Coordinates of C-alpha atoms in Angstrom, one line a residue:
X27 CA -47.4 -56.6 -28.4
X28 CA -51.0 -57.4 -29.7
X29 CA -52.7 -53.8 -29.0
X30 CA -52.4 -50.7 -27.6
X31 CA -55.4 -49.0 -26.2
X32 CA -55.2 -44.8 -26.0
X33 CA -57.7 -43.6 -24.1
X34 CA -57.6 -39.8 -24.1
X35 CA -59.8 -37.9 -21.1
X36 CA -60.5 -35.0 -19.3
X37 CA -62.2 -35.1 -15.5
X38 CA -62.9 -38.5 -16.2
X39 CA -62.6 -39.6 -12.6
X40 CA -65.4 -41.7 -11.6
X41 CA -65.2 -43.8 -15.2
X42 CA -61.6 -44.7 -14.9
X43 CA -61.5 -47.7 -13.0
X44 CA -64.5 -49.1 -14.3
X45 CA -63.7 -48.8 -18.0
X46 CA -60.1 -50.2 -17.1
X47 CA -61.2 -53.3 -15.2
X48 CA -63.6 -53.7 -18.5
X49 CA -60.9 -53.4 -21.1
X50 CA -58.5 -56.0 -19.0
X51 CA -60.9 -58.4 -18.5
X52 CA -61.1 -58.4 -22.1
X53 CA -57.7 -58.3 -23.2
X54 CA -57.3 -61.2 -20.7
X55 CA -60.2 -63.3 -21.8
X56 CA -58.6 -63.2 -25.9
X57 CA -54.7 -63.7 -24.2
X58 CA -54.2 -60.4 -25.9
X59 CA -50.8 -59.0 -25.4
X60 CA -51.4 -54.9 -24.4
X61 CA -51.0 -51.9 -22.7
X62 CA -53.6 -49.1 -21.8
X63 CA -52.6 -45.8 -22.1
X64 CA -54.2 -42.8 -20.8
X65 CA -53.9 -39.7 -22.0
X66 CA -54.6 -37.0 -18.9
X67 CA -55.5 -33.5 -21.0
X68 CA -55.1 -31.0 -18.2
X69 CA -57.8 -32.5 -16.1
X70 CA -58.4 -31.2 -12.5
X71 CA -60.7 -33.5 -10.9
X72 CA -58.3 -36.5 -10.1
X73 CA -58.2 -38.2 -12.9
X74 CA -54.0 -38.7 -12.4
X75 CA -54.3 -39.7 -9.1
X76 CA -56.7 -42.7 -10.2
X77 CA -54.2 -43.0 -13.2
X78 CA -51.6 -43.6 -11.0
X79 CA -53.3 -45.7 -8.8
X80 CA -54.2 -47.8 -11.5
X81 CA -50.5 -48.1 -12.9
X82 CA -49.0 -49.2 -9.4
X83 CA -51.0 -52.1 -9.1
X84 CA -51.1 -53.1 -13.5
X85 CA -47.7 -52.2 -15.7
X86 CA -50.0 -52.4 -18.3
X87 CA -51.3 -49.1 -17.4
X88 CA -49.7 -46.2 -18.7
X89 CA -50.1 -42.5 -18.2
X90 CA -49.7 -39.1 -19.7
X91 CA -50.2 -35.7 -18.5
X92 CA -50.2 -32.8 -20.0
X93 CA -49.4 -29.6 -18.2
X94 CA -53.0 -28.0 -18.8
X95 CA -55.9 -28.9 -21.5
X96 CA -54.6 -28.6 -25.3
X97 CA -57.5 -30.6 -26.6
X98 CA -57.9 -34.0 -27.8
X99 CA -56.3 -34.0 -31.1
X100 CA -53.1 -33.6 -29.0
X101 CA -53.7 -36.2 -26.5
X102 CA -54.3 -38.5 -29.6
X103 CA -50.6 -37.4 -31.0
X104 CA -48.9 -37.8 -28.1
X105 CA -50.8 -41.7 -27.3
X106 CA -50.0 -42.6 -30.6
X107 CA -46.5 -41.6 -30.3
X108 CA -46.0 -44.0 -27.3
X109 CA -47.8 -46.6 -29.0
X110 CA -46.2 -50.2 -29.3
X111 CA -48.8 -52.4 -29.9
X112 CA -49.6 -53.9 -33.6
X113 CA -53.0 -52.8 -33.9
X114 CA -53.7 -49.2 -32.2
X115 CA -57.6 -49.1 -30.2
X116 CA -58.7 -45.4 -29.6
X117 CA -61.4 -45.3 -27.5
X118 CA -63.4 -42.5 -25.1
X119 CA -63.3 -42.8 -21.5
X120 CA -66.8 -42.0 -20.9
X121 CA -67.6 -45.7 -21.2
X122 CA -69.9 -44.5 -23.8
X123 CA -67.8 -46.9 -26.1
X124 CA -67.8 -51.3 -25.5
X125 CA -64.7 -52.3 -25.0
X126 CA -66.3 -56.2 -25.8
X127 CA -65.5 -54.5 -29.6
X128 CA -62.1 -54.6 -29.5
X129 CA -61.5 -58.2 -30.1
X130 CA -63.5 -58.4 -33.7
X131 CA -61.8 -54.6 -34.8
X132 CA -58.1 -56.5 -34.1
X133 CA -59.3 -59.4 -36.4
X134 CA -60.2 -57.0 -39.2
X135 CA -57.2 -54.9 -38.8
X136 CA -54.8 -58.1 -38.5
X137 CA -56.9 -61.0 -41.0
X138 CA -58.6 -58.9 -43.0
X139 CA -55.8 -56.5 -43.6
X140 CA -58.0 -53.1 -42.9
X141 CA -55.6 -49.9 -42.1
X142 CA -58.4 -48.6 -40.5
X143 CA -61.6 -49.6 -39.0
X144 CA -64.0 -46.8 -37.7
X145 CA -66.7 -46.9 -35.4
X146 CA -70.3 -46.6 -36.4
X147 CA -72.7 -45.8 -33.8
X148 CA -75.7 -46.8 -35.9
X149 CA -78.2 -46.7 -32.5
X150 CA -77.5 -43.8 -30.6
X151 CA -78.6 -42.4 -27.1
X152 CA -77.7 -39.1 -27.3
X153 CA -80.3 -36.0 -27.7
X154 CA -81.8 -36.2 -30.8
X155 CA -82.2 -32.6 -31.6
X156 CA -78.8 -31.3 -30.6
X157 CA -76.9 -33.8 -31.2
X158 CA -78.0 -36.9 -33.4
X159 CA -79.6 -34.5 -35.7
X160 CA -76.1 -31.6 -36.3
X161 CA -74.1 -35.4 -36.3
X162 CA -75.9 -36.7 -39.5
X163 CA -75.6 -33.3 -41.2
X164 CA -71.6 -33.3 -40.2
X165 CA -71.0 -36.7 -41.6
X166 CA -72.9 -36.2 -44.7
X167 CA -70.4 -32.6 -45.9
X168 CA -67.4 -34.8 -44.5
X169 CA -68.7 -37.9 -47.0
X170 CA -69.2 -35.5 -49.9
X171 CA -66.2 -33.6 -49.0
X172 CA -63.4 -35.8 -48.7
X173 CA -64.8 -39.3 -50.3
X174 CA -64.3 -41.0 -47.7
X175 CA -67.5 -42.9 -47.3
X176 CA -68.0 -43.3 -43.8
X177 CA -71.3 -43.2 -41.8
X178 CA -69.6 -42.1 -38.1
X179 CA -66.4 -39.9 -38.7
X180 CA -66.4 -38.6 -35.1
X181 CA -66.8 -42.2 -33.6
X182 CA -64.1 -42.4 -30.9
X183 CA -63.6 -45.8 -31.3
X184 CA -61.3 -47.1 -34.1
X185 CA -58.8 -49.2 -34.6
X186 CA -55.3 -48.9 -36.8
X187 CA -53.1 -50.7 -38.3
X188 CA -49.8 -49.6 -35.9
X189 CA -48.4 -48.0 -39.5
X190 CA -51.5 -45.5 -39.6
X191 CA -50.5 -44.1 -36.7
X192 CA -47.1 -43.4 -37.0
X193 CA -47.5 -41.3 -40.6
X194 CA -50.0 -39.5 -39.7
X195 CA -49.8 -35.9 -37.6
X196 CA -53.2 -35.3 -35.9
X197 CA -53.0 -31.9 -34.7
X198 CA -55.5 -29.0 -34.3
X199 CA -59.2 -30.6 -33.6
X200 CA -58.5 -32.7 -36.7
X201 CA -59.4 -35.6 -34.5
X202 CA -62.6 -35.4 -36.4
X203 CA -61.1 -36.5 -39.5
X204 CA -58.3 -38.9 -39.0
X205 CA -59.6 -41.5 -41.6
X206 CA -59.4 -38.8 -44.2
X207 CA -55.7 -38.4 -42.6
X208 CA -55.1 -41.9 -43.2
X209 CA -56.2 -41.3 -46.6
X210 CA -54.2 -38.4 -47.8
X211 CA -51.4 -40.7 -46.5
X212 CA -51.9 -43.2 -49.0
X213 CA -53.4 -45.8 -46.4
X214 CA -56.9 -46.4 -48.3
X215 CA -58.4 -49.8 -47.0
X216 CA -60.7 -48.0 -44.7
X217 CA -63.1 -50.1 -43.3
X218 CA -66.5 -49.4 -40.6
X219 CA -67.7 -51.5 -38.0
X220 CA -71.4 -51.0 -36.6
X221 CA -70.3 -51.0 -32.8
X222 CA -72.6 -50.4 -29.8
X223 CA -73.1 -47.0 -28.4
X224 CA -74.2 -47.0 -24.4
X225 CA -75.6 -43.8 -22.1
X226 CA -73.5 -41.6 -20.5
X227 CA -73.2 -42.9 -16.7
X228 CA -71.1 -40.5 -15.3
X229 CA -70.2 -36.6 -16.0
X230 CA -71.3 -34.5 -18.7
X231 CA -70.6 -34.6 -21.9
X232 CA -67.2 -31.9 -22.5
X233 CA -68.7 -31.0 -26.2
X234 CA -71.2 -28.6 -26.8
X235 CA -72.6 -27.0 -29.6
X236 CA -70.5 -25.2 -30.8
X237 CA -68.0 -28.5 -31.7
X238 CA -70.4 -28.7 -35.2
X239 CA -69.4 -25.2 -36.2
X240 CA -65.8 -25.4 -35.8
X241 CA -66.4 -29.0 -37.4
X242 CA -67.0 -27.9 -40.4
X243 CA -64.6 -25.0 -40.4
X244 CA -62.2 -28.0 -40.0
X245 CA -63.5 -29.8 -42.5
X246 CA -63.0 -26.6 -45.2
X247 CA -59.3 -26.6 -43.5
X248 CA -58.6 -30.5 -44.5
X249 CA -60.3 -30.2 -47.1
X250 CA -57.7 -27.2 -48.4
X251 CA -54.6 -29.0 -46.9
X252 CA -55.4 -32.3 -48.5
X253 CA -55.3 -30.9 -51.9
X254 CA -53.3 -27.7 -51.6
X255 CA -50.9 -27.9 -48.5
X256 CA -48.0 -29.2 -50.0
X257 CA -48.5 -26.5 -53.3
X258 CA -49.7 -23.5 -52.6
X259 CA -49.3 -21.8 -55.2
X260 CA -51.1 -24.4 -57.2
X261 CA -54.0 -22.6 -55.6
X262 CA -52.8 -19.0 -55.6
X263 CA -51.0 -18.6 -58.3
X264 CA -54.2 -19.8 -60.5
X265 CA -56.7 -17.8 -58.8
X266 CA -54.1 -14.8 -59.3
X267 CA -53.8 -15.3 -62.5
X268 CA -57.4 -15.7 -63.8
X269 CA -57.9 -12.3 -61.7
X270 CA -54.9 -10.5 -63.3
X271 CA -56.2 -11.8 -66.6
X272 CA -59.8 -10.5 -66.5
X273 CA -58.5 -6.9 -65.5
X274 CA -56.1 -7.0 -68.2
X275 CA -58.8 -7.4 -70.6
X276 CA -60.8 -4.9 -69.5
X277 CA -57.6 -2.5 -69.5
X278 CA -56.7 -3.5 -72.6
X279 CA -60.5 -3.0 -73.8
X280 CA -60.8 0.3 -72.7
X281 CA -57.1 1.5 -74.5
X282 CA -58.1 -0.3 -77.8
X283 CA -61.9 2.1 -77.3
X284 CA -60.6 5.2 -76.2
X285 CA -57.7 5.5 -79.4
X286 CA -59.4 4.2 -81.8
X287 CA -63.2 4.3 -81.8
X288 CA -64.1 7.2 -79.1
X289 CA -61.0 9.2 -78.5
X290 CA -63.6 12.3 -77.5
X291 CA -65.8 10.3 -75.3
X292 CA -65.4 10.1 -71.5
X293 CA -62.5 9.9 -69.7
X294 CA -61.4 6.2 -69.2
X295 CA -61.5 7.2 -65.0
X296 CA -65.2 8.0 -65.9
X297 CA -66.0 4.2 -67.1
X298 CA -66.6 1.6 -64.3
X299 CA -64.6 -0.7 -66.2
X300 CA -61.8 0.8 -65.2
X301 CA -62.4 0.5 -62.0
X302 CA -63.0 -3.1 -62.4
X303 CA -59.9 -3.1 -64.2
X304 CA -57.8 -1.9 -61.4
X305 CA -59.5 -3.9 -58.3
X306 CA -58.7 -7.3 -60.2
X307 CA -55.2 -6.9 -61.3
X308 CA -54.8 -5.9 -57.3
X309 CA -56.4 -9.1 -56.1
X310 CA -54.7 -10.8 -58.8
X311 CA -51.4 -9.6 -57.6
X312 CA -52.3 -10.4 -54.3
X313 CA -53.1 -13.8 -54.6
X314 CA -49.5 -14.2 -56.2
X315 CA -48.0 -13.1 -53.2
X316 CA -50.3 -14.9 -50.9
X317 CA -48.8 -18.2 -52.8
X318 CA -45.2 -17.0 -53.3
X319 CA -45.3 -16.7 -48.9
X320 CA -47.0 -19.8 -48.9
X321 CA -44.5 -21.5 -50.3
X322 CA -42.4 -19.9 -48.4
X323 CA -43.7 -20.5 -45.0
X324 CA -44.3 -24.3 -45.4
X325 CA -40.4 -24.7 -47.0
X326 CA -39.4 -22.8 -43.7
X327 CA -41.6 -24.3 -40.7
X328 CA -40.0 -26.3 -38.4
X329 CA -42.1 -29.1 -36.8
X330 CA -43.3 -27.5 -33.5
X331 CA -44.7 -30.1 -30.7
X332 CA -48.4 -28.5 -29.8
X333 CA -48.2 -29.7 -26.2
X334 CA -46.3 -29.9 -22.9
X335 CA -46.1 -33.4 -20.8
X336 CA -46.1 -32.9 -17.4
X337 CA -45.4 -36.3 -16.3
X338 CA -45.5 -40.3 -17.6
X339 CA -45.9 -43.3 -16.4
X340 CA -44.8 -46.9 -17.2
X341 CA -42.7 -45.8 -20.2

């Protein structure tokens, strides 16, 4: 199979059959092999029904529905876990992304040998203020963050090599940051595609404000993962020990003063370095143990699923 196209969505209703006779009109005008699968996160407007609707009359179309809204990191997980198709498209259902781009992001995931292939949505028509504006600021911290030098992280359409998706576990709202997934991975021919953005025609947009905030708490969270999730104590254990060391000092300090050059001054309880002393041998300490249970915790976790599937179709 050429491509598999994982469209995740929430009360997406009155887009659905528009954006799938679209995407099949493509497919069929390139003789694309491919199947469409839709990711149902907990919506309540109808979307299934029009889901199944769609899947009686087109095997292509396929379905999956999760028992209530998770989020769309998970619907992403469990698309790409069905996924058959060479090259992987994920796109929004909001028909705010072309499916006319699919065809040239195969050819640069297939011919020009790109893992990945993100999105740019160079001309937007979004608000301006809240959300072009917070969008640029996100992109530049995830740039300088995680070298990944990308224009449009949160693009929703991208294509993968069918390898990308497989290796990597999206989970949380780290849909924001899959390319610097892909890259922790080892897969590091990332490529970007300047792709046309169009209006919003139906709905409301599900993301408010408050997505930039926990954005960037995300981003602190990869950026953590990327380089200490696997060694904790890399982390830990060298804060704790810079800590321990510096109130060590000042203990030692204060002995070597108080016997030998003012053993009738004040009492070493009197001296704020002692205090000082004491507080960072404790945080010191504490950080050892924080990456002693570290280690412990990620040898001991079993892989948990993060969702519940209600029902599939076409599988």
């Amino acid at each position: 199979m050429n491509i598999s196209v994982v469209i995740p969505l929430l009360n997406e209703k009155e887009s659905l059959k528009e954006l799938y006779d679209w995407i099949a009109k493509v497919m069929q005008s390139n003789h694309f092999s491919y199947e469409i699968i839709f990711i149902d996160d907990g919506s309540t407007d109808g979307s299934w029904q029009q889901i199944e609707t769609l899947s009686k009359h087109d095997a292509n179309v396929k379905g999956i529905r999760f028992l209530k809204n998770f989020g769309k990191s998970q619907a992403l997980h469990a698309g790409f876990a069905k996924a058959k198709g060479e090259v992987v498209i994920t796109m929004d259902a909001d028909l705010q992304d072309n499916p006319e781009e699919i065809p040239e992001l195969y050819k640069m995931i297939v011919n020009d040998n790109f893992d990945l292939v993100s999105g740019w949505k160079k001309k937007r028509y979004d608000n301006k203020l809240t959300k072009n504006l917070p969008s640029k600021l996100f992109n530049w911290a995830a740039r300088k963050t995680s070298g990944v030098k990308l224009n449009d992280f949160n693009c929703g359409l991208k294509a993968y090599h069918n390898n990308v998706v497989k290796h990597i576990n999206v989970n949380g709202e780290m849909h924001r940051y899959i390319p610097v997934l892909a890259k922790n991975a080892g897969f590091l021919k990332i490529g970007e595609k300047v792709v046309q953005h169009q209006a919003r025609k139906y709905g409301e947009t599900k993301f408010g404000m408050d997505r930039f905030v926990n954005g960037f708490l995300d981003l602190i969270t990869i950026w953590f993962i990327s380089r200490f999730g696997k060694r904790p104590m890399h982390l830990f254990g060298a804060l704790g020990v810079i800590m321990f060391a510096i109130g060590l000092s000042f203990a030692v300090y204060l002995g070597v003063d108080k016997l030998f050059f003012h053993p009738y001054g004040r009492l070493i309880t009197q001296r704020p370095q002692f205090y000082i002393s004491l507080v960072t041998m404790i945080i010191g300490s504490q950080f050892f143990v924080a990456g002693f249970l570290g280690e412990i915790i990620l040898r001991n976790t079993p892989d948990k699923k993060r969702y519940l599937v209600k029902k599939e179709l076409n599988f």
